Amino acid sequence: MAVTATDVHRTIDAVFRMESAKLIAGLARMVRDVGLAEELAQDALVIALEQWPESGVPDNPGAWLMATAKHRAIDLLRRRTLQGRKHEELGREILARQEKTPELEAAIDDDVGDDLLRLVFTACHPVLRTEARAALTLRLLGGLTTDEIARAFLVAEATIAQRIVRAKRTLAEARVPFEVPRGIDRAARLSSVLEVLYLIFNEGYSATAGDDWMRPALLEDALRLGRILA
């Protein structure tokens, strides 16, 4: 039975749903900006949509997406450096970065759990309002679209889109580090993370409005994020 372009697109959508959080987390560790990391992951998705219907789905689609997004990130860093540095300085910086950056295979597998945990703490940073934290968490770690998040919380899609855009801008402007906090900072940050997980879980377990009493997708996301946190 021949594989159609529609079949490939469905496969790409399923793969991206499963891999997007890992992609964004790994890229955020590299570029230190969750908004930019999401854009790079989306770029990799667009390239997959262009190439996979012709070339076929790779044996390891997650690794392919990570490799593609990583190359885009390196190109971006090089272009930014070119704008403000001399060529010889660029050469030294790229060489130093290559020495510090692990090989592709290691980058895909190394610290995946830690990267996801860093992404949880970043998306749930107290500098953001609770509703913004919840929307950004569902977007970055749950892989939900703005429409799905809007329907889950029964607000306009434009409202959710604005919350997510503002949240990413706020994190960038506040220079929030991509890390799991330590020491006395962890308790305050942990309470913020738990607040968001409780909100997502409770909304899934007992919908505040609408025809459905429960929202299983939100329950699954809350439980998955809770496992990462644990």
Short mmCIF file of C-alpha atoms in Angstrom, two decimals:
data_model
loop_
_atom_site.label_atom_id
_atom_site.label_comp_id
_atom_site.label_asym_id
_atom_site.label_seq_id
_atom_site.Cartn_x
_atom_site.Cartn_y
_atom_site.Cartn_z
CA MET A 1 0.00 0.00 0.00
CA ALA A 2 1.47 3.34 -1.09
CA VAL A 3 2.15 5.99 1.51
CA THR A 4 0.45 9.25 0.61
CA ALA A 5 1.53 12.79 1.45
CA THR A 6 -1.43 12.97 3.83
CA ASP A 7 -0.14 9.90 5.69
CA VAL A 8 3.30 11.51 5.99
CA HIS A 9 1.79 14.75 7.28
CA ARG A 10 -0.14 12.80 9.93
CA THR A 11 3.08 11.05 10.93
CA ILE A 12 4.93 14.37 11.15
CA ASP A 13 2.17 15.82 13.32
CA ALA A 14 2.29 12.82 15.66
CA VAL A 15 6.10 12.86 15.86
CA PHE A 16 6.18 16.59 16.56
CA ARG A 17 3.58 16.18 19.31
CA MET A 18 5.81 13.60 20.99
CA GLU A 19 9.14 15.30 20.40
CA SER A 20 8.38 19.04 20.57
CA ALA A 21 9.03 19.42 24.31
CA LYS A 22 12.40 17.65 24.03
CA LEU A 23 13.29 19.75 20.98
CA ILE A 24 12.41 23.05 22.65
CA ALA A 25 14.15 22.06 25.90
CA GLY A 26 17.36 21.03 24.14
CA LEU A 27 17.38 24.13 21.96
CA ALA A 28 16.64 26.41 24.91
CA ARG A 29 19.74 25.05 26.64
CA MET A 30 21.68 26.02 23.52
CA VAL A 31 20.22 29.48 22.74
CA ARG A 32 19.02 30.44 26.27
CA ASP A 33 15.69 31.76 24.97
CA VAL A 34 12.51 29.65 25.09
CA GLY A 35 10.76 31.82 22.51
CA LEU A 36 13.61 31.44 20.04
CA ALA A 37 13.86 27.73 20.85
CA GLU A 38 10.19 27.27 19.93
CA GLU A 39 10.72 29.16 16.65
CA LEU A 40 13.67 26.93 15.76
CA ALA A 41 11.64 23.81 16.53
CA GLN A 42 8.84 25.12 14.30
CA ASP A 43 11.39 25.77 11.53
CA ALA A 44 12.46 22.13 11.74
CA LEU A 45 8.81 21.08 11.48
CA VAL A 46 8.34 23.19 8.33
CA ILE A 47 11.43 21.62 6.74
CA ALA A 48 10.11 18.14 7.61
CA LEU A 49 6.78 18.98 5.97
CA GLU A 50 8.68 20.04 2.84
CA GLN A 51 11.15 17.13 2.66
CA TRP A 52 9.59 14.02 4.20
CA PRO A 53 6.79 13.56 1.65
CA GLU A 54 9.56 13.22 -0.99
CA SER A 55 12.38 11.56 0.97
CA GLY A 56 10.26 9.49 3.36
CA VAL A 57 10.11 9.52 7.16
CA PRO A 58 13.60 9.03 8.68
CA ASP A 59 14.33 5.96 10.82
CA ASN A 60 14.80 8.25 13.83
CA PRO A 61 12.52 11.24 13.18
CA GLY A 62 13.18 12.82 16.57
CA ALA A 63 16.93 12.83 15.94
CA TRP A 64 16.35 14.27 12.44
CA LEU A 65 14.28 17.12 13.83
CA MET A 66 16.86 17.84 16.53
CA ALA A 67 19.72 17.83 14.02
CA THR A 68 17.85 20.16 11.66
CA ALA A 69 16.86 22.57 14.44
CA LYS A 70 20.39 22.52 15.88
CA HIS A 71 21.91 23.43 12.51
CA ARG A 72 19.42 26.31 12.21
CA ALA A 73 20.43 27.48 15.68
CA ILE A 74 24.15 27.39 14.82
CA ASP A 75 23.49 29.34 11.60
CA LEU A 76 21.54 31.92 13.57
CA LEU A 77 24.30 32.30 16.16
CA ARG A 78 26.85 32.71 13.39
CA ARG A 79 24.78 35.39 11.64
CA ARG A 80 24.30 37.30 14.88
CA THR A 81 28.00 37.13 15.62
CA LEU A 82 28.86 38.34 12.12
CA GLN A 83 26.81 41.45 12.68
CA GLY A 84 28.81 42.57 15.70
CA ARG A 85 32.22 40.92 15.53
CA LYS A 86 35.21 40.80 13.19
CA HIS A 87 35.70 37.61 11.17
CA GLU A 88 38.73 36.44 13.17
CA GLU A 89 36.79 36.87 16.42
CA LEU A 90 33.95 34.88 14.90
CA GLY A 91 36.29 32.04 14.01
CA ARG A 92 37.62 31.83 17.56
CA GLU A 93 34.11 31.88 19.07
CA ILE A 94 32.75 29.20 16.74
CA LEU A 95 35.76 27.02 17.42
CA ALA A 96 35.32 27.43 21.16
CA ARG A 97 31.60 26.70 20.91
CA GLN A 98 32.23 23.56 18.87
CA GLU A 99 34.67 22.36 21.51
CA LYS A 100 32.08 22.91 24.24
CA THR A 101 29.05 21.60 22.31
CA PRO A 102 28.65 17.80 22.51
CA GLU A 103 28.35 15.69 19.37
CA LEU A 104 24.88 15.40 17.85
CA GLU A 105 24.14 11.92 19.18
CA ALA A 106 25.13 12.95 22.69
CA ALA A 107 23.19 16.20 22.44
CA ILE A 108 20.04 14.31 21.54
CA ASP A 109 20.23 11.88 24.46
CA ASP A 110 22.18 13.73 27.12
CA ASP A 111 20.34 15.50 29.93
CA VAL A 112 16.95 15.16 28.22
CA GLY A 113 15.19 14.81 31.57
CA ASP A 114 17.16 17.70 33.03
CA ASP A 115 16.36 19.89 30.02
CA LEU A 116 12.65 19.17 30.33
CA LEU A 117 12.83 19.98 34.03
CA ARG A 118 14.59 23.28 33.23
CA LEU A 119 11.84 24.05 30.73
CA VAL A 120 9.16 23.38 33.37
CA PHE A 121 10.79 25.79 35.83
CA THR A 122 11.33 28.41 33.13
CA ALA A 123 7.76 28.29 31.82
CA CYS A 124 6.43 28.48 35.40
CA HIS A 125 8.66 31.33 36.55
CA PRO A 126 6.97 33.60 39.14
CA VAL A 127 7.75 36.66 36.99
CA LEU A 128 4.73 35.53 34.94
CA ARG A 129 1.09 35.65 36.00
CA THR A 130 -0.44 32.26 36.84
CA GLU A 131 -2.65 32.11 33.75
CA ALA A 132 0.35 32.99 31.54
CA ARG A 133 2.44 30.26 33.18
CA ALA A 134 -0.31 27.70 32.54
CA ALA A 135 -0.73 28.70 28.88
CA LEU A 136 3.02 28.72 28.21
CA THR A 137 3.50 25.37 29.95
CA LEU A 138 0.77 23.74 27.88
CA ARG A 139 2.24 25.27 24.73
CA LEU A 140 5.90 24.37 25.28
CA LEU A 141 5.64 21.11 27.22
CA GLY A 142 2.17 19.90 26.33
CA GLY A 143 2.46 20.68 22.63
CA LEU A 144 -1.07 22.10 22.56
CA THR A 145 -2.05 24.68 19.97
CA THR A 146 -3.38 28.08 21.03
CA ASP A 147 -6.84 26.96 19.92
CA GLU A 148 -6.67 23.83 22.09
CA ILE A 149 -5.49 25.81 25.12
CA ALA A 150 -8.22 28.41 24.55
CA ARG A 151 -10.90 25.71 24.39
CA ALA A 152 -9.50 24.03 27.49
CA PHE A 153 -9.78 27.20 29.57
CA LEU A 154 -12.83 28.60 27.73
CA VAL A 155 -11.27 31.88 26.67
CA ALA A 156 -10.76 33.48 23.26
CA GLU A 157 -7.92 32.11 21.14
CA ALA A 158 -6.56 35.65 20.68
CA THR A 159 -6.35 36.01 24.47
CA ILE A 160 -4.25 32.85 24.79
CA ALA A 161 -2.04 33.89 21.89
CA GLN A 162 -1.37 37.25 23.57
CA ARG A 163 -0.62 35.58 26.89
CA ILE A 164 1.94 33.28 25.30
CA VAL A 165 3.63 36.04 23.30
CA ARG A 166 3.81 38.33 26.33
CA ALA A 167 5.08 35.50 28.54
CA LYS A 168 7.96 34.71 26.19
CA ARG A 169 8.79 38.41 25.87
CA THR A 170 8.72 38.83 29.66
CA LEU A 171 11.06 35.88 30.18
CA ALA A 172 13.48 37.28 27.60
CA GLU A 173 13.38 40.82 28.99
CA ALA A 174 13.83 39.58 32.57
CA ARG A 175 16.74 37.40 31.39
CA VAL A 176 15.32 34.41 33.25
CA PRO A 177 18.04 31.74 33.27
CA PHE A 178 17.30 28.35 31.73
CA GLU A 179 17.98 26.31 34.84
CA VAL A 180 16.55 24.40 37.76
CA PRO A 181 17.02 26.73 40.75
CA ARG A 182 19.00 25.59 43.75
CA GLY A 183 19.09 26.34 47.43
CA ILE A 184 16.58 28.76 48.91
CA ASP A 185 15.39 29.83 45.44
CA ARG A 186 14.07 26.35 44.67
CA ALA A 187 11.26 26.40 47.25
CA ALA A 188 9.66 29.57 45.85
CA ARG A 189 10.05 28.38 42.27
CA LEU A 190 8.77 24.89 43.12
CA SER A 191 5.57 26.30 44.60
CA SER A 192 5.03 28.20 41.34
CA VAL A 193 5.48 25.01 39.30
CA LEU A 194 3.13 23.02 41.53
CA GLU A 195 0.53 25.78 41.32
CA VAL A 196 0.49 25.48 37.53
CA LEU A 197 0.38 21.66 37.59
CA TYR A 198 -2.51 21.72 40.06
CA LEU A 199 -4.36 24.22 37.87
CA ILE A 200 -3.93 22.07 34.76
CA PHE A 201 -4.86 18.86 36.59
CA ASN A 202 -7.92 20.34 38.30
CA GLU A 203 -9.21 21.83 35.04
CA GLY A 204 -8.84 18.41 33.43
CA TYR A 205 -10.41 16.50 36.32
CA SER A 206 -13.36 18.83 36.84
CA ALA A 207 -13.98 21.33 34.05
CA THR A 208 -15.06 24.71 35.36
CA ALA A 209 -17.49 25.20 32.48
CA GLY A 210 -18.60 23.74 29.17
CA ASP A 211 -20.39 20.52 28.18
CA ASP A 212 -17.60 18.13 29.18
CA TRP A 213 -17.20 17.24 32.84
CA MET A 214 -13.59 16.13 32.32
CA ARG A 215 -10.81 16.96 29.88
CA PRO A 216 -8.59 13.84 29.57
CA ALA A 217 -5.91 15.62 27.51
CA LEU A 218 -5.25 18.10 30.32
CA LEU A 219 -5.16 15.26 32.86
CA GLU A 220 -2.56 13.44 30.78
CA ASP A 221 -0.43 16.59 30.45
CA ALA A 222 -0.58 17.30 34.19
CA LEU A 223 0.41 13.73 35.03
CA ARG A 224 3.23 13.70 32.47
CA LEU A 225 4.62 16.99 33.79
CA GLY A 226 4.29 15.68 37.32
CA ARG A 227 6.37 12.63 36.38
CA ILE A 228 9.05 14.86 34.89
CA LEU A 229 9.07 16.95 38.06
CA ALA A 230 9.24 13.87 40.28
#
